[in-house]
Amino acid sequence: MPVEPIKILLVEDQPADVRLTEEVLKQGKVANELYVAEDGEKAMRFLRQEGEYSEAPKPDLVILDLNLPRMDGKEVLQAIKGDPAFLKIPVLILTTSAAERDILDAYAHHVNAYITKPIDLDEFVAVVSSIEQFWLSIVRLPDGLEYGGGDSA
């Protein structure tokens, strides 16, 4: 039985970071489909399957930047973890902020992991590769989310 690709929603407004993430995940060992939302409002429309995202799949994983236009990452995290329809979706913060307040706020709102985005290109590639290795190969996701399996919510 073929394995469904893991569906990842990357919420990132920096085109260079999007391109790098795409390239690293393409070279990864786990089949995945990457969807990108450039701001928090688009991310929420994607998750809610609204407007141009009416056919969007439910992601198995969200990688979220904090510094976003329109609706920032903190607001997106609160919306995701405050909605029973999205509660089981793992959310990883991948951001430049290393501020203790941001880290504490993220965990207070039930983020699954907080990663400070490295500035160095090789380190950034290593971080995205480790996300792929850990979250897509090692972690066991809840039923209905595992390897893009059907909805259980």
PDB file of C-alpha atoms in Angstrom:
ATOM      1  CA  MET A   1       0.000   0.000   0.000  1.00  0.00           C
ATOM      2  CA  PRO A   2       1.577   3.325  -1.050  1.00  0.00           C
ATOM      3  CA  VAL A   3       2.282   5.853   1.655  1.00  0.00           C
ATOM      4  CA  GLU A   4       0.544   9.218   1.351  1.00  0.00           C
ATOM      5  CA  PRO A   5       2.929  12.189   1.340  1.00  0.00           C
ATOM      6  CA  ILE A   6       2.964  14.280   4.487  1.00  0.00           C
ATOM      7  CA  LYS A   7       1.225  17.600   3.928  1.00  0.00           C
ATOM      8  CA  ILE A   8       3.139  20.547   5.377  1.00  0.00           C
ATOM      9  CA  LEU A   9       1.849  24.103   5.628  1.00  0.00           C
ATOM     10  CA  LEU A  10       4.773  26.527   5.760  1.00  0.00           C
ATOM     11  CA  VAL A  11       3.711  29.963   6.982  1.00  0.00           C
ATOM     12  CA  GLU A  12       6.601  32.184   5.950  1.00  0.00           C
ATOM     13  CA  ASP A  13       6.821  35.616   4.316  1.00  0.00           C
ATOM     14  CA  GLN A  14      10.521  35.551   3.349  1.00  0.00           C
ATOM     15  CA  PRO A  15      10.864  34.146  -0.204  1.00  0.00           C
ATOM     16  CA  ALA A  16      14.484  33.051   0.363  1.00  0.00           C
ATOM     17  CA  ASP A  17      13.503  31.011   3.448  1.00  0.00           C
ATOM     18  CA  VAL A  18      10.599  29.469   1.523  1.00  0.00           C
ATOM     19  CA  ARG A  19      12.904  28.441  -1.348  1.00  0.00           C
ATOM     20  CA  LEU A  20      15.498  26.962   1.004  1.00  0.00           C
ATOM     21  CA  THR A  21      12.881  25.028   2.943  1.00  0.00           C
ATOM     22  CA  GLU A  22      11.386  23.701  -0.300  1.00  0.00           C
ATOM     23  CA  GLU A  23      14.786  22.546  -1.546  1.00  0.00           C
ATOM     24  CA  VAL A  24      15.736  20.798   1.694  1.00  0.00           C
ATOM     25  CA  LEU A  25      12.374  19.029   1.955  1.00  0.00           C
ATOM     26  CA  LYS A  26      12.538  17.928  -1.721  1.00  0.00           C
ATOM     27  CA  GLN A  27      15.819  16.189  -0.944  1.00  0.00           C
ATOM     28  CA  GLY A  28      14.447  14.593   2.218  1.00  0.00           C
ATOM     29  CA  LYS A  29      13.728  10.938   2.807  1.00  0.00           C
ATOM     30  CA  VAL A  30      10.030  11.362   3.536  1.00  0.00           C
ATOM     31  CA  ALA A  31       7.545  12.075   0.758  1.00  0.00           C
ATOM     32  CA  ASN A  32       5.923  15.429   1.417  1.00  0.00           C
ATOM     33  CA  GLU A  33       3.786  18.100  -0.172  1.00  0.00           C
ATOM     34  CA  LEU A  34       4.663  21.655   0.848  1.00  0.00           C
ATOM     35  CA  TYR A  35       2.047  24.389   0.807  1.00  0.00           C
ATOM     36  CA  VAL A  36       3.002  27.990   1.526  1.00  0.00           C
ATOM     37  CA  ALA A  37       1.044  30.856   3.061  1.00  0.00           C
ATOM     38  CA  GLU A  38       2.857  34.208   3.038  1.00  0.00           C
ATOM     39  CA  ASP A  39       0.931  35.696   5.953  1.00  0.00           C
ATOM     40  CA  GLY A  40      -1.184  34.681   8.909  1.00  0.00           C
ATOM     41  CA  GLU A  41      -4.523  35.500   7.317  1.00  0.00           C
ATOM     42  CA  LYS A  42      -3.751  33.275   4.312  1.00  0.00           C
ATOM     43  CA  ALA A  43      -2.660  30.510   6.679  1.00  0.00           C
ATOM     44  CA  MET A  44      -5.987  30.613   8.485  1.00  0.00           C
ATOM     45  CA  ARG A  45      -7.937  30.702   5.190  1.00  0.00           C
ATOM     46  CA  PHE A  46      -5.905  27.655   4.078  1.00  0.00           C
ATOM     47  CA  LEU A  47      -6.696  25.776   7.288  1.00  0.00           C
ATOM     48  CA  ARG A  48     -10.386  26.742   7.121  1.00  0.00           C
ATOM     49  CA  GLN A  49     -10.540  25.959   3.378  1.00  0.00           C
ATOM     50  CA  GLU A  50     -11.918  29.403   2.592  1.00  0.00           C
ATOM     51  CA  GLY A  51     -11.924  31.287  -0.719  1.00  0.00           C
ATOM     52  CA  GLU A  52      -9.046  30.301  -3.016  1.00  0.00           C
ATOM     53  CA  TYR A  53      -8.158  27.547  -0.519  1.00  0.00           C
ATOM     54  CA  SER A  54     -11.518  25.742  -0.707  1.00  0.00           C
ATOM     55  CA  GLU A  55      -9.750  22.593  -1.985  1.00  0.00           C
ATOM     56  CA  ALA A  56      -6.767  22.833   0.401  1.00  0.00           C
ATOM     57  CA  PRO A  57      -5.856  19.638   2.251  1.00  0.00           C
ATOM     58  CA  LYS A  58      -5.685  19.456   6.013  1.00  0.00           C
ATOM     59  CA  PRO A  59      -1.977  19.689   6.817  1.00  0.00           C
ATOM     60  CA  ASP A  60      -0.203  17.080   8.912  1.00  0.00           C
ATOM     61  CA  LEU A  61       2.284  19.673  10.172  1.00  0.00           C
ATOM     62  CA  VAL A  62       2.455  23.483  10.312  1.00  0.00           C
ATOM     63  CA  ILE A  63       5.812  25.278  10.290  1.00  0.00           C
ATOM     64  CA  LEU A  64       5.109  28.815  11.437  1.00  0.00           C
ATOM     65  CA  ASP A  65       7.162  32.004  11.498  1.00  0.00           C
ATOM     66  CA  LEU A  66       6.281  34.544  14.197  1.00  0.00           C
ATOM     67  CA  ASN A  67       7.068  37.704  12.235  1.00  0.00           C
ATOM     68  CA  LEU A  68       4.311  37.778   9.632  1.00  0.00           C
ATOM     69  CA  PRO A  69       2.305  40.533   7.969  1.00  0.00           C
ATOM     70  CA  ARG A  70      -1.440  40.993   8.606  1.00  0.00           C
ATOM     71  CA  MET A  71      -1.832  38.354  11.339  1.00  0.00           C
ATOM     72  CA  ASP A  72       1.345  37.488  13.221  1.00  0.00           C
ATOM     73  CA  GLY A  73       2.474  33.993  14.129  1.00  0.00           C
ATOM     74  CA  LYS A  74       1.378  34.309  17.748  1.00  0.00           C
ATOM     75  CA  GLU A  75      -2.188  35.027  16.618  1.00  0.00           C
ATOM     76  CA  VAL A  76      -2.075  32.124  14.146  1.00  0.00           C
ATOM     77  CA  LEU A  77      -0.818  29.760  16.850  1.00  0.00           C
ATOM     78  CA  GLN A  78      -3.601  30.867  19.217  1.00  0.00           C
ATOM     79  CA  ALA A  79      -6.208  30.386  16.472  1.00  0.00           C
ATOM     80  CA  ILE A  80      -4.923  26.906  15.576  1.00  0.00           C
ATOM     81  CA  LYS A  81      -4.635  25.649  19.142  1.00  0.00           C
ATOM     82  CA  GLY A  82      -7.934  27.291  20.091  1.00  0.00           C
ATOM     83  CA  ASP A  83      -9.916  25.470  17.404  1.00  0.00           C
ATOM     84  CA  PRO A  84     -10.844  21.820  18.048  1.00  0.00           C
ATOM     85  CA  ALA A  85     -10.703  21.131  14.286  1.00  0.00           C
ATOM     86  CA  PHE A  86      -6.973  21.968  14.220  1.00  0.00           C
ATOM     87  CA  LEU A  87      -5.889  21.140  17.758  1.00  0.00           C
ATOM     88  CA  LYS A  88      -4.151  17.853  16.849  1.00  0.00           C
ATOM     89  CA  ILE A  89      -2.055  19.392  14.060  1.00  0.00           C
ATOM     90  CA  PRO A  90       1.536  19.761  15.304  1.00  0.00           C
ATOM     91  CA  VAL A  91       2.816  23.335  15.040  1.00  0.00           C
ATOM     92  CA  LEU A  92       6.516  24.175  14.958  1.00  0.00           C
ATOM     93  CA  ILE A  93       7.672  27.754  15.347  1.00  0.00           C
ATOM     94  CA  LEU A  94      10.667  28.479  13.095  1.00  0.00           C
ATOM     95  CA  THR A  95      11.596  32.114  13.600  1.00  0.00           C
ATOM     96  CA  THR A  96      14.504  34.513  14.027  1.00  0.00           C
ATOM     97  CA  SER A  97      13.299  35.527  17.488  1.00  0.00           C
ATOM     98  CA  ALA A  98      15.242  34.070  20.402  1.00  0.00           C
ATOM     99  CA  ALA A  99      13.404  36.306  22.895  1.00  0.00           C
ATOM    100  CA  GLU A 100      12.493  34.439  26.075  1.00  0.00           C
ATOM    101  CA  ARG A 101       9.050  36.119  26.106  1.00  0.00           C
ATOM    102  CA  ASP A 102       8.276  34.773  22.609  1.00  0.00           C
ATOM    103  CA  ILE A 103       9.393  31.277  23.601  1.00  0.00           C
ATOM    104  CA  LEU A 104       7.323  31.316  26.801  1.00  0.00           C
ATOM    105  CA  ASP A 105       4.266  32.693  24.976  1.00  0.00           C
ATOM    106  CA  ALA A 106       4.538  30.031  22.268  1.00  0.00           C
ATOM    107  CA  TYR A 107       4.674  27.172  24.774  1.00  0.00           C
ATOM    108  CA  ALA A 108       1.877  28.761  26.811  1.00  0.00           C
ATOM    109  CA  HIS A 109      -0.221  28.488  23.640  1.00  0.00           C
ATOM    110  CA  HIS A 110       0.712  24.830  23.133  1.00  0.00           C
ATOM    111  CA  VAL A 111       3.292  25.020  20.350  1.00  0.00           C
ATOM    112  CA  ASN A 112       4.859  21.613  19.772  1.00  0.00           C
ATOM    113  CA  ALA A 113       8.390  22.966  19.249  1.00  0.00           C
ATOM    114  CA  TYR A 114      10.136  26.338  19.103  1.00  0.00           C
ATOM    115  CA  ILE A 115      13.189  26.610  16.868  1.00  0.00           C
ATOM    116  CA  THR A 116      15.290  29.720  16.388  1.00  0.00           C
ATOM    117  CA  LYS A 117      16.057  30.177  12.708  1.00  0.00           C
ATOM    118  CA  PRO A 118      19.815  30.286  12.122  1.00  0.00           C
ATOM    119  CA  ILE A 119      21.257  33.095  10.017  1.00  0.00           C
ATOM    120  CA  ASP A 120      24.008  30.903   8.530  1.00  0.00           C
ATOM    121  CA  LEU A 121      22.890  29.100   5.360  1.00  0.00           C
ATOM    122  CA  ASP A 122      24.435  25.730   6.244  1.00  0.00           C
ATOM    123  CA  GLU A 123      22.926  25.864   9.739  1.00  0.00           C
ATOM    124  CA  PHE A 124      19.502  26.727   8.279  1.00  0.00           C
ATOM    125  CA  VAL A 125      19.719  23.713   5.955  1.00  0.00           C
ATOM    126  CA  ALA A 126      20.738  21.530   8.916  1.00  0.00           C
ATOM    127  CA  VAL A 127      17.776  22.773  10.992  1.00  0.00           C
ATOM    128  CA  VAL A 128      15.234  22.092   8.224  1.00  0.00           C
ATOM    129  CA  SER A 129      16.814  18.669   7.630  1.00  0.00           C
ATOM    130  CA  SER A 130      16.522  17.874  11.325  1.00  0.00           C
ATOM    131  CA  ILE A 131      12.853  18.941  11.277  1.00  0.00           C
ATOM    132  CA  GLU A 132      12.304  16.539   8.394  1.00  0.00           C
ATOM    133  CA  GLN A 133      14.197  13.763  10.156  1.00  0.00           C
ATOM    134  CA  PHE A 134      12.556  14.167  13.556  1.00  0.00           C
ATOM    135  CA  TRP A 135       8.984  15.289  12.800  1.00  0.00           C
ATOM    136  CA  LEU A 136       8.436  13.348   9.611  1.00  0.00           C
ATOM    137  CA  SER A 137      10.445  10.184  10.278  1.00  0.00           C
ATOM    138  CA  ILE A 138      10.605   9.615  14.039  1.00  0.00           C
ATOM    139  CA  VAL A 139       7.596  11.260  15.721  1.00  0.00           C
ATOM    140  CA  ARG A 140       4.392   9.276  15.731  1.00  0.00           C
ATOM    141  CA  LEU A 141       1.473  11.552  14.828  1.00  0.00           C
ATOM    142  CA  PRO A 142      -2.088  11.009  16.057  1.00  0.00           C
ATOM    143  CA  ASP A 143      -4.356   8.751  14.004  1.00  0.00           C
ATOM    144  CA  GLY A 144      -5.766  10.682  11.095  1.00  0.00           C
ATOM    145  CA  LEU A 145      -2.603  12.786  10.798  1.00  0.00           C
ATOM    146  CA  GLU A 146      -0.014  10.071  10.413  1.00  0.00           C
ATOM    147  CA  TYR A 147       1.612  10.286   6.975  1.00  0.00           C
ATOM    148  CA  GLY A 148      -1.240  12.259   5.522  1.00  0.00           C
ATOM    149  CA  GLY A 149      -3.851   9.681   6.478  1.00  0.00           C
ATOM    150  CA  GLY A 150      -7.527  10.648   6.357  1.00  0.00           C
ATOM    151  CA  ASP A 151      -9.291  12.977   8.722  1.00  0.00           C
ATOM    152  CA  SER A 152     -10.233  11.729  12.154  1.00  0.00           C
ATOM    153  CA  ALA A 153     -11.691  14.998  13.400  1.00  0.00           C
TER     154      ALA A 153
END
